[in-house]
Amino acid sequence: MPLSEGALTSAEMTDTLKIALAQLNVTVGDIAGNVRCILAAYDKAKADGADLLVCPELCIIGYPPEDLVLKPAFQEEAMNAVAFLASRTAASGTGLIVSTCWTENSKLYNSLCLLADGQVQGVVHKHHLPNYGVFDEKRVFESGAPSGPVVFKGVRLGLMTCEDMWFSDVTETLAETGAELLISSHGSPYDVGKEDARLNHAVARVTESGLPLIFVNQVGGQDELVFDGDSFVLNADRSRPVLLPDWVETQAITQWQRGKDGWACTSQINGTQQSDLGSIYQAMMLGLRDYVEKNRFPGVVLGMSGGIDSALSAVVAADALGPERVHCVMMPSRYTSDHSLEDAKACAEACGADYDIIPIKPAVEAFGDMLAPSFEGLEPDTTEENIQSRIRGLTLMALSNKHGNMVLTTGNKSEMSVGYATLYGDMCGGYSVLKDIYKLTVFELCKWRNENVPLNAKGRSGEVIPERIITKPPSAELRDDQKDEDSLPPYEALDDILHCLVEQEMAAEEIAARGHAPETVRRIEHLLLIAEYKRRQAPPGVKISSKAFGRDRRYPITNGFRDGHGPLSFDPKDTAE
């Protein structure tokens, strides 16, 4: 619990503080590794003369821990880690704010701990537990009551954790009980536009309380989530003197001065911020890099079709891991055009990746002979198309088993939305960087990458995605003269309809009013709903939007609801005997 000011009467008052902010990249469950990461930041903060180091949410155990945090042995190790870190603050003069799971009276909390002078000086439990989108903290944590500040060097610090900054009550309690400075520790995952949302909530808390605020967020990838850092400081006048660079693990010292109107940050730090496309690309890179590194894969292997999705996936992988850890495989069939083979080879060479050509014609013929008695008298259809895709998936998995590289899938959100993908075929693999990227954004990202070298990229500069890959009509090439738009509306229409259905949850009539044919909207809605069983079996992928498939959007597979079948989807007469 927070300590009262009276409990620290011996603490000396100070009119200056040096507070270090640490954007850390930690790993869920790796408590020992996370403690080493925190100690490295702490030692640097001490060397820089900091009075206090502030770390992100659940930095000791990693975020989000999901049900791992319910394991008693895990809880015990986390508590031991706090005690160990507290011991390292003895006689150092530098305090430490860390976040961890905390057990108290047989209850488990998400808590911030102030460590100083070799002791745990205060513990503040998170009050608002998010339970929407990707969050399900109410499943594993208890909610703590809003509490007063903790005292460090005579300064009353108002500590809050992530979602607590989204609401006014925690800040109100802190301000009413004498807090002088708000410190908010976050595990806030990235999605497009999230930076503005965070800043708006922070400004609201500063406006309501009249207090300055420190926002510290983690950076890194954890399964489907990516964290972009983007830590900042707001003064009481709502100015932002400090903004740390996004997408990099870093720390910085901020200088604070007490004046007649309270505390103010006197530092000026303006970190580099990415454009929207730049941030999306960074998210894909970081999500893939950390997934591969933290799960100890030597590299990735992917199928190169000569199309835009596999090209972008290969380039992102080369940028994230280095070209030497990316293996591209062309698997031509009788329907594969010469220009697709040329484009696939050109892209692999441009990004520096290794590549092989493994024709699938012998396997297709063997499957044809094997299944001929069972298919006798039936006309060829999508079954034969899917066999080709599944042979490619089998080939990639065989290479993965033999060499250890993870299979990188290449499907985009537009295709996954409507089921334009083959289960156990092109959906086969361990991770996807395009899972939450609509097709039109794929085109934009390819153009952007050809003109930019991303921050911390390990790939090559220049045109890494040949222009013909970007400009030619998309095709699965599973039958003669096949084009995506033979089966789907133009992507300009498809992506708009899907965004309305998925991210906005709009009614069919509203979507049609945007200029789409009602029958097209109905068809896309139907395809979206019946493809849920496929998506449930899809590999994880980087979350980019406000509503990614998976933990973000949880629809039932068996689902009889269809929007817009009259004034009521449910007719009471249907129940009449």
XYZ file of C-alpha atoms in Angstrom:
577
model
C 0.000 0.000 0.000
C 1.136 3.615 -0.396
C 3.000 5.055 2.553
C 1.748 8.215 4.197
C 3.927 11.286 4.356
C 4.154 10.897 8.119
C 5.801 7.519 7.648
C 8.710 9.204 5.900
C 9.284 12.261 8.071
C 13.020 11.723 7.889
C 13.039 12.120 4.096
C 14.749 15.287 2.966
C 12.778 17.700 0.853
C 14.240 18.478 -2.549
C 13.505 21.112 -5.151
C 15.134 19.229 -8.020
C 14.803 15.715 -9.386
C 16.425 13.777 -12.175
C 13.989 11.103 -13.353
C 15.059 8.484 -15.887
C 12.443 7.003 -18.237
C 13.130 3.523 -19.602
C 11.402 2.058 -22.667
C 12.257 -1.599 -22.098
C 11.767 -4.655 -24.284
C 11.005 -7.509 -21.905
C 9.733 -11.048 -22.446
C 6.684 -12.639 -20.851
C 7.768 -15.251 -18.318
C 11.504 -14.550 -18.491
C 11.717 -13.055 -15.011
C 15.482 -13.519 -14.691
C 16.104 -11.974 -18.111
C 13.722 -9.112 -17.388
C 15.459 -8.395 -14.071
C 18.790 -8.227 -15.913
C 17.213 -5.788 -18.384
C 15.895 -3.622 -15.536
C 19.240 -3.704 -13.717
C 21.089 -2.619 -16.850
C 18.747 0.360 -17.121
C 19.084 1.045 -13.394
C 22.884 0.990 -13.499
C 22.840 3.413 -16.418
C 20.411 5.678 -14.583
C 22.697 5.698 -11.529
C 25.705 6.466 -13.689
C 23.788 9.362 -15.231
C 23.029 10.742 -11.788
C 19.312 9.950 -11.781
C 17.333 10.128 -8.576
C 14.661 7.763 -9.857
C 14.146 5.289 -12.721
C 10.620 4.593 -14.028
C 9.946 1.315 -15.909
C 6.928 0.117 -17.956
C 3.933 -1.935 -16.841
C 4.632 -5.501 -15.652
C 8.282 -5.134 -16.646
C 9.305 -7.870 -14.211
C 7.011 -10.568 -15.633
C 6.235 -9.258 -19.135
C 2.952 -8.049 -20.577
C 0.412 -9.499 -21.146
C 1.127 -12.566 -18.976
C -2.304 -14.148 -19.574
C -2.949 -17.269 -17.458
C 0.760 -17.774 -16.788
C 0.345 -15.294 -13.946
C -2.023 -17.686 -12.147
C 0.767 -20.193 -11.543
C 1.829 -20.030 -7.853
C 5.495 -20.720 -8.609
C 5.477 -17.852 -11.098
C 3.970 -15.478 -8.537
C 6.571 -16.489 -5.958
C 9.450 -15.893 -8.359
C 8.037 -12.476 -9.266
C 7.819 -11.493 -5.586
C 11.394 -12.667 -5.057
C 12.480 -10.535 -8.006
C 10.979 -7.431 -6.397
C 12.850 -8.137 -3.159
C 16.092 -8.643 -5.074
C 15.683 -5.390 -7.008
C 14.838 -3.550 -3.795
C 18.069 -4.807 -2.225
C 20.037 -3.316 -5.113
C 18.769 0.167 -4.229
C 20.401 0.100 -0.799
C 22.707 3.087 -0.252
C 22.633 3.928 -3.965
C 20.645 7.131 -3.737
C 18.647 6.124 -6.831
C 15.097 4.877 -6.496
C 13.318 2.477 -8.834
C 9.691 2.151 -9.913
C 8.869 -1.288 -11.311
C 5.642 -3.092 -12.140
C 4.804 -6.690 -11.368
C 2.148 -9.110 -10.216
C 1.745 -8.736 -6.460
C 0.148 -11.183 -4.032
C -1.557 -9.788 -0.951
C -4.135 -11.446 1.306
C -4.541 -14.305 -1.193
C -5.347 -11.831 -3.971
C -3.349 -11.111 -7.089
C -2.816 -7.566 -8.327
C -1.138 -5.731 -11.181
C 0.989 -3.348 -9.132
C 3.566 -0.588 -9.181
C 6.317 -0.734 -6.573
C 8.545 2.098 -5.376
C 11.918 0.665 -4.349
C 14.451 2.799 -2.478
C 17.027 2.537 0.288
C 16.982 -1.242 0.009
C 13.261 -1.539 0.735
C 9.863 -1.718 -0.939
C 8.697 1.756 0.043
C 5.227 1.591 -1.477
C 2.929 -0.610 -3.561
C 0.032 0.757 -5.613
C -2.442 -1.669 -7.199
C -3.983 -1.031 -10.621
C -7.612 0.021 -10.264
C -9.046 -0.057 -13.795
C -8.547 -3.502 -15.328
C -9.215 -3.450 -19.086
C -11.479 -6.194 -20.321
C -12.033 -5.407 -24.006
C -10.238 -5.952 -27.293
C -6.960 -7.758 -26.611
C -7.223 -7.199 -22.858
C -8.680 -9.605 -20.297
C -7.044 -8.503 -17.051
C -10.210 -9.073 -15.018
C -9.672 -12.755 -15.728
C -6.455 -12.864 -13.711
C -6.139 -9.758 -11.503
C -8.079 -8.160 -8.664
C -8.907 -4.471 -8.878
C -7.162 -2.274 -6.339
C -8.848 0.706 -4.722
C -7.794 4.217 -5.833
C -5.114 5.295 -3.400
C -2.977 8.226 -2.370
C 0.579 9.088 -3.417
C 3.856 7.538 -2.294
C 6.672 9.704 -1.000
C 10.150 9.746 -2.502
C 12.756 12.238 -1.299
C 9.970 14.311 0.185
C 8.035 14.452 -3.119
C 4.529 13.002 -3.245
C 4.375 10.854 -6.372
C 1.007 9.835 -7.810
C 1.497 6.368 -9.298
C -0.953 4.808 -11.710
C -0.865 1.941 -14.161
C -1.920 2.185 -17.810
C -5.736 2.057 -17.922
C -5.887 4.134 -14.740
C -4.826 7.091 -16.897
C -7.827 6.539 -19.171
C -10.260 7.564 -16.418
C -10.469 10.560 -14.109
C -11.156 8.929 -10.724
C -7.646 7.643 -9.981
C -6.078 10.994 -10.858
C -8.748 12.809 -8.845
C -7.947 10.718 -5.766
C -4.229 11.332 -6.176
C -4.683 15.078 -6.586
C -7.017 15.313 -3.587
C -4.523 13.460 -1.392
C -1.644 15.744 -2.214
C 0.160 14.251 -5.213
C 2.663 16.651 -6.773
C 3.624 14.662 -9.867
C 1.783 11.927 -11.794
C 3.744 8.895 -13.015
C 1.919 6.478 -15.327
C 3.492 3.138 -16.252
C 2.153 1.482 -19.414
C 1.997 -1.676 -21.466
C 0.032 0.053 -24.218
C 0.061 -1.918 -27.489
C 0.275 -0.184 -30.835
C -2.471 0.293 -33.331
C -2.884 2.997 -35.941
C -3.865 6.250 -34.244
C -3.101 5.029 -30.711
C -0.558 7.805 -30.087
C -3.242 10.477 -30.329
C -5.572 8.561 -28.010
C -2.889 8.242 -25.334
C -1.949 11.890 -25.576
C -5.574 13.013 -25.371
C -6.156 11.016 -22.176
C -2.930 12.310 -20.662
C -3.877 15.914 -21.477
C -7.279 15.365 -19.844
C -5.667 14.106 -16.619
C -3.234 17.037 -16.525
C -6.052 19.507 -17.177
C -8.220 18.042 -14.418
C -5.488 17.834 -11.794
C -3.192 20.716 -12.670
C -0.278 18.286 -12.220
C 2.523 17.305 -14.630
C 2.525 13.725 -15.907
C 5.163 11.184 -16.909
C 4.054 8.480 -19.398
C 6.392 5.465 -19.776
C 5.534 2.697 -22.241
C 7.300 -0.507 -23.180
C 8.621 -1.379 -26.630
C 8.822 -4.763 -28.348
C 6.755 -7.652 -29.658
C 4.752 -10.207 -27.667
C 2.951 -12.739 -29.861
C 0.438 -10.641 -31.849
C 0.948 -7.423 -29.907
C 3.630 -4.848 -30.561
C 4.530 -1.981 -28.247
C 5.883 1.212 -29.750
C 7.296 3.060 -26.739
C 6.424 6.684 -27.528
C 6.987 7.750 -23.906
C 6.530 11.413 -23.042
C 6.227 14.080 -20.362
C 3.490 16.699 -20.034
C 3.925 19.771 -17.882
C 1.023 21.270 -15.950
C 0.477 23.771 -18.789
C -0.055 20.750 -21.105
C 3.144 21.414 -23.033
C 5.141 18.309 -24.007
C 8.846 18.983 -23.345
C 9.869 15.324 -23.645
C 8.979 12.791 -26.341
C 11.135 9.691 -26.643
C 11.652 8.073 -30.050
C 9.146 5.389 -30.970
C 10.024 1.799 -31.861
C 13.402 1.725 -30.088
C 14.478 0.464 -26.678
C 15.936 3.514 -25.002
C 16.063 5.573 -21.852
C 16.489 9.243 -21.087
C 17.079 11.539 -18.122
C 14.507 14.247 -17.470
C 15.300 17.247 -15.254
C 12.633 18.508 -12.849
C 12.421 21.739 -10.853
C 10.018 22.696 -8.078
C 8.711 26.249 -8.466
C 6.026 28.388 -6.866
C 3.412 26.683 -9.076
C 4.673 23.138 -8.474
C 6.924 20.799 -10.407
C 7.924 21.276 -14.042
C 10.163 19.362 -16.410
C 12.937 21.605 -17.760
C 14.385 19.084 -20.234
C 13.844 19.290 -23.979
C 13.900 15.912 -25.751
C 12.272 15.525 -29.144
C 12.649 11.957 -30.329
C 12.143 10.927 -33.941
C 8.586 9.851 -34.741
C 7.516 7.728 -37.704
C 4.806 8.484 -40.268
C 1.698 6.264 -40.280
C 3.134 4.003 -42.985
C 6.525 4.086 -41.298
C 4.958 3.017 -37.995
C 3.013 0.188 -39.634
C 6.216 -1.044 -41.221
C 8.086 -0.773 -37.910
C 5.305 -2.747 -36.221
C 5.616 -5.553 -38.767
C 9.402 -5.615 -38.430
C 9.453 -5.543 -34.645
C 6.612 -8.031 -34.273
C 8.348 -10.547 -36.530
C 11.826 -9.948 -35.116
C 10.775 -10.476 -31.519
C 8.580 -13.469 -32.358
C 11.479 -15.179 -34.132
C 14.143 -14.137 -31.609
C 12.192 -14.760 -28.413
C 11.053 -18.174 -29.672
C 14.598 -18.987 -30.833
C 13.982 -19.722 -34.505
C 17.129 -19.491 -36.649
C 15.236 -17.729 -39.438
C 12.193 -17.933 -41.692
C 11.198 -19.707 -44.871
C 8.377 -18.524 -47.140
C 6.843 -19.261 -50.492
C 7.545 -16.645 -53.166
C 4.822 -16.515 -55.796
C 5.849 -13.414 -57.692
C 2.889 -11.611 -56.153
C 2.849 -8.534 -53.973
C 1.999 -10.196 -50.632
C 4.882 -12.659 -50.620
C 7.217 -9.945 -51.914
C 6.382 -7.571 -49.063
C 6.571 -10.385 -46.517
C 10.040 -11.359 -47.732
C 11.293 -7.774 -47.617
C 9.916 -7.200 -44.111
C 11.625 -10.418 -42.995
C 14.935 -9.337 -44.525
C 14.648 -5.950 -42.819
C 13.715 -7.506 -39.471
C 16.146 -10.423 -39.348
C 18.760 -9.784 -41.999
C 18.660 -11.260 -45.521
C 20.877 -14.176 -44.524
C 18.100 -15.505 -42.250
C 15.400 -15.447 -44.944
C 14.905 -18.367 -47.328
C 12.514 -17.898 -50.258
C 11.086 -20.823 -52.196
C 9.404 -20.606 -55.604
C 7.070 -23.555 -56.171
C 5.784 -23.240 -59.753
C 2.895 -25.273 -61.126
C 1.622 -25.577 -64.706
C -0.333 -22.337 -64.114
C 2.632 -20.278 -62.931
C 3.551 -17.643 -65.511
C 7.107 -16.937 -66.559
C 6.821 -13.348 -65.354
C 5.825 -14.565 -61.875
C 8.977 -16.667 -61.656
C 11.035 -13.743 -62.924
C 9.442 -11.341 -60.443
C 9.878 -13.720 -57.502
C 13.540 -14.239 -58.322
C 14.107 -10.514 -58.840
C 12.562 -9.656 -55.479
C 14.519 -12.333 -53.589
C 17.750 -11.096 -55.154
C 16.904 -7.442 -54.554
C 16.365 -7.965 -50.835
C 19.388 -10.270 -50.583
C 17.546 -13.414 -49.520
C 18.490 -16.945 -50.484
C 16.029 -18.724 -52.786
C 15.260 -22.101 -54.335
C 12.918 -23.339 -57.047
C 10.958 -26.516 -56.245
C 8.391 -27.362 -58.952
C 5.218 -28.963 -57.614
C 4.083 -30.551 -60.874
C 5.231 -34.092 -59.887
C 3.322 -33.889 -56.595
C 0.192 -32.492 -58.293
C 0.232 -35.348 -60.795
C 0.789 -37.910 -58.037
C -2.171 -36.557 -56.055
C -4.247 -36.551 -59.238
C -3.502 -40.225 -59.834
C -4.058 -41.097 -56.165
C -7.447 -39.371 -55.996
C -8.674 -40.259 -59.485
C -10.867 -43.187 -58.367
C -12.526 -41.018 -55.680
C -13.035 -38.085 -58.071
C -14.283 -40.168 -60.996
C -17.223 -38.533 -62.764
C -16.797 -35.194 -61.008
C -15.772 -31.991 -62.744
C -12.588 -30.196 -61.635
C -13.281 -27.286 -59.252
C -11.610 -25.492 -56.374
C -10.622 -28.871 -54.941
C -7.853 -29.212 -57.505
C -6.801 -25.593 -56.910
C -6.564 -26.188 -53.175
C -4.494 -29.336 -53.662
C -1.811 -27.180 -55.300
C -1.840 -24.755 -52.392
C -1.662 -27.567 -49.845
C 1.251 -29.183 -51.653
C 3.087 -25.872 -51.328
C 2.242 -25.749 -47.635
C 3.490 -29.294 -47.165
C 6.724 -28.431 -48.988
C 7.391 -25.406 -46.807
C 6.661 -27.352 -43.627
C 9.055 -30.096 -44.726
C 11.789 -27.489 -45.214
C 10.941 -26.001 -41.828
C 11.163 -29.389 -40.116
C 14.465 -30.203 -41.765
C 16.234 -26.862 -41.306
C 14.446 -25.331 -38.310
C 13.284 -22.109 -39.953
C 9.763 -20.934 -39.151
C 7.296 -20.802 -42.043
C 6.183 -17.226 -42.636
C 2.693 -17.013 -44.108
C 1.885 -14.239 -46.561
C -1.903 -13.736 -46.611
C -3.315 -10.235 -46.061
C -6.364 -9.106 -44.072
C -8.575 -8.635 -47.142
C -8.095 -12.274 -48.145
C -8.376 -13.620 -44.608
C -11.587 -11.645 -44.087
C -13.460 -13.352 -46.897
C -11.782 -16.750 -46.737
C -9.812 -16.227 -49.956
C -7.123 -18.511 -48.585
C -6.588 -22.258 -48.392
C -6.731 -23.927 -45.012
C -3.572 -26.053 -44.561
C -2.264 -24.482 -47.772
C -1.187 -20.848 -48.022
C -2.470 -20.399 -44.441
C 0.095 -22.936 -43.275
C 2.833 -21.477 -41.113
C 3.923 -19.997 -37.810
C 3.453 -16.232 -38.146
C 2.118 -13.581 -40.503
C 3.216 -9.967 -40.849
C 0.300 -9.087 -43.165
C -2.501 -10.660 -41.122
C -3.908 -7.253 -40.115
C -2.987 -5.360 -43.314
C -5.650 -4.726 -45.952
C -4.648 -5.166 -49.596
C -4.648 -1.472 -50.495
C -2.275 -0.810 -47.592
C -0.033 -3.598 -48.896
C 0.360 -1.617 -52.117
C 1.071 1.585 -50.175
C 3.668 -0.139 -47.992
C 5.488 -1.560 -51.004
C 5.770 1.876 -52.579
C 6.848 3.388 -49.261
C 9.534 0.731 -48.718
C 11.029 1.273 -52.161
C 11.478 4.946 -51.261
C 12.586 4.562 -47.631
C 15.026 2.579 -45.514
C 13.229 1.838 -42.237
C 14.821 2.684 -38.903
C 16.948 -0.235 -37.634
C 16.312 -2.246 -40.810
C 18.883 -4.917 -41.646
C 17.860 -5.126 -45.311
C 18.999 -3.314 -48.395
C 18.143 0.146 -49.671
C 16.686 1.047 -53.062
C 13.956 -0.709 -55.021
C 13.622 -4.014 -53.203
C 10.167 -4.791 -54.624
C 10.179 -4.761 -58.440
C 7.711 -2.304 -59.945
C 5.968 -4.990 -61.995
C 4.989 -6.833 -58.794
C 3.234 -3.683 -57.598
C 1.448 -2.841 -60.845
C 0.292 -6.213 -62.191
C -3.212 -7.535 -61.365
C -3.132 -9.852 -58.305
C -3.663 -13.540 -59.053
C -3.464 -16.812 -57.125
C -2.442 -18.582 -60.392
C -4.231 -21.805 -59.484
C -6.051 -22.025 -62.824
C -5.699 -20.547 -66.303
C -5.981 -16.730 -66.567
C -7.070 -16.401 -62.931
C -7.357 -12.941 -61.336
C -8.392 -12.060 -57.768
C -11.185 -9.839 -59.106
C -12.761 -12.872 -60.814
C -13.878 -13.916 -57.315
C -13.807 -10.661 -55.364
C -14.887 -7.048 -55.882
C -12.123 -4.571 -56.742
C -9.963 -4.042 -53.657
C -10.992 -0.378 -53.450
C -14.560 -1.535 -52.789
C -13.702 -4.701 -50.859
C -11.405 -3.001 -48.352
C -13.889 -0.219 -47.658
C -16.705 -2.701 -47.066
C -14.506 -4.845 -44.827
C -13.288 -1.876 -42.787
C -16.911 -0.892 -42.213
C -17.862 -4.438 -41.184
C -14.829 -5.308 -39.069
C -13.454 -2.138 -37.489
C -16.662 -0.100 -37.471
C -19.307 -2.850 -36.975
C -21.583 -0.903 -39.343
C -24.953 -2.153 -40.525
C -25.266 -3.344 -44.112
C -27.611 -0.485 -45.018
C -25.110 2.088 -43.764
C -22.351 0.520 -45.834
C -24.486 0.422 -48.969
C -25.216 4.120 -48.471
C -21.500 4.773 -49.032
C -22.011 3.823 -52.672
C -21.721 0.022 -52.614
C -24.265 -2.297 -54.219
C -26.422 -3.818 -51.445
C -25.995 -7.319 -52.873
C -22.206 -6.894 -52.804
C -22.289 -5.810 -49.164
C -24.477 -8.816 -48.290
C -22.146 -11.188 -50.091
C -19.018 -9.825 -48.389
C -20.723 -9.921 -44.985
C -21.667 -13.558 -45.632
C -18.122 -14.469 -46.677
C -16.717 -12.692 -43.625
C -18.897 -14.654 -41.230
C -18.490 -18.109 -42.779
C -14.679 -17.737 -42.922
C -14.429 -17.499 -39.127
C -13.568 -21.195 -38.855
C -10.581 -20.649 -41.128
C -9.349 -17.626 -39.215
C -9.629 -19.513 -35.935
C -6.978 -21.888 -37.300
C -4.743 -19.196 -38.770
C -1.285 -18.431 -37.351
C -0.756 -15.375 -35.160
C 0.229 -12.114 -36.792
C 1.071 -8.518 -36.005
C -1.814 -6.396 -34.693
C -1.999 -3.132 -36.640
C -5.613 -1.978 -36.598
C -8.038 -1.215 -33.792
C -9.687 -4.599 -34.377
C -7.429 -7.401 -35.514
C -8.706 -10.937 -36.049
C -7.984 -13.163 -33.071
C -7.964 -11.783 -29.535
C -9.314 -8.430 -30.720
C -12.368 -9.699 -32.629
C -13.890 -12.795 -31.069
C -16.791 -14.011 -33.174
C -18.385 -17.470 -32.805
C -17.680 -19.980 -35.547
C -21.223 -21.363 -35.401
C -23.253 -18.225 -35.979
C -26.785 -17.943 -37.326
C -27.055 -14.144 -37.181
C -27.145 -12.140 -40.400
C -27.629 -8.388 -40.320
C -30.393 -6.634 -42.202
C -33.025 -9.291 -42.891
C -35.839 -6.848 -42.158
C -36.811 -4.754 -39.110
C -35.944 -7.663 -36.814
C -33.403 -10.399 -37.403
C -35.404 -12.328 -34.825
C -39.074 -12.891 -35.637
C -41.152 -14.093 -32.652
C -43.332 -16.066 -35.094
C -40.338 -18.330 -35.721
C -40.935 -19.839 -32.272
C -44.653 -20.567 -32.808
C -45.627 -24.196 -32.641
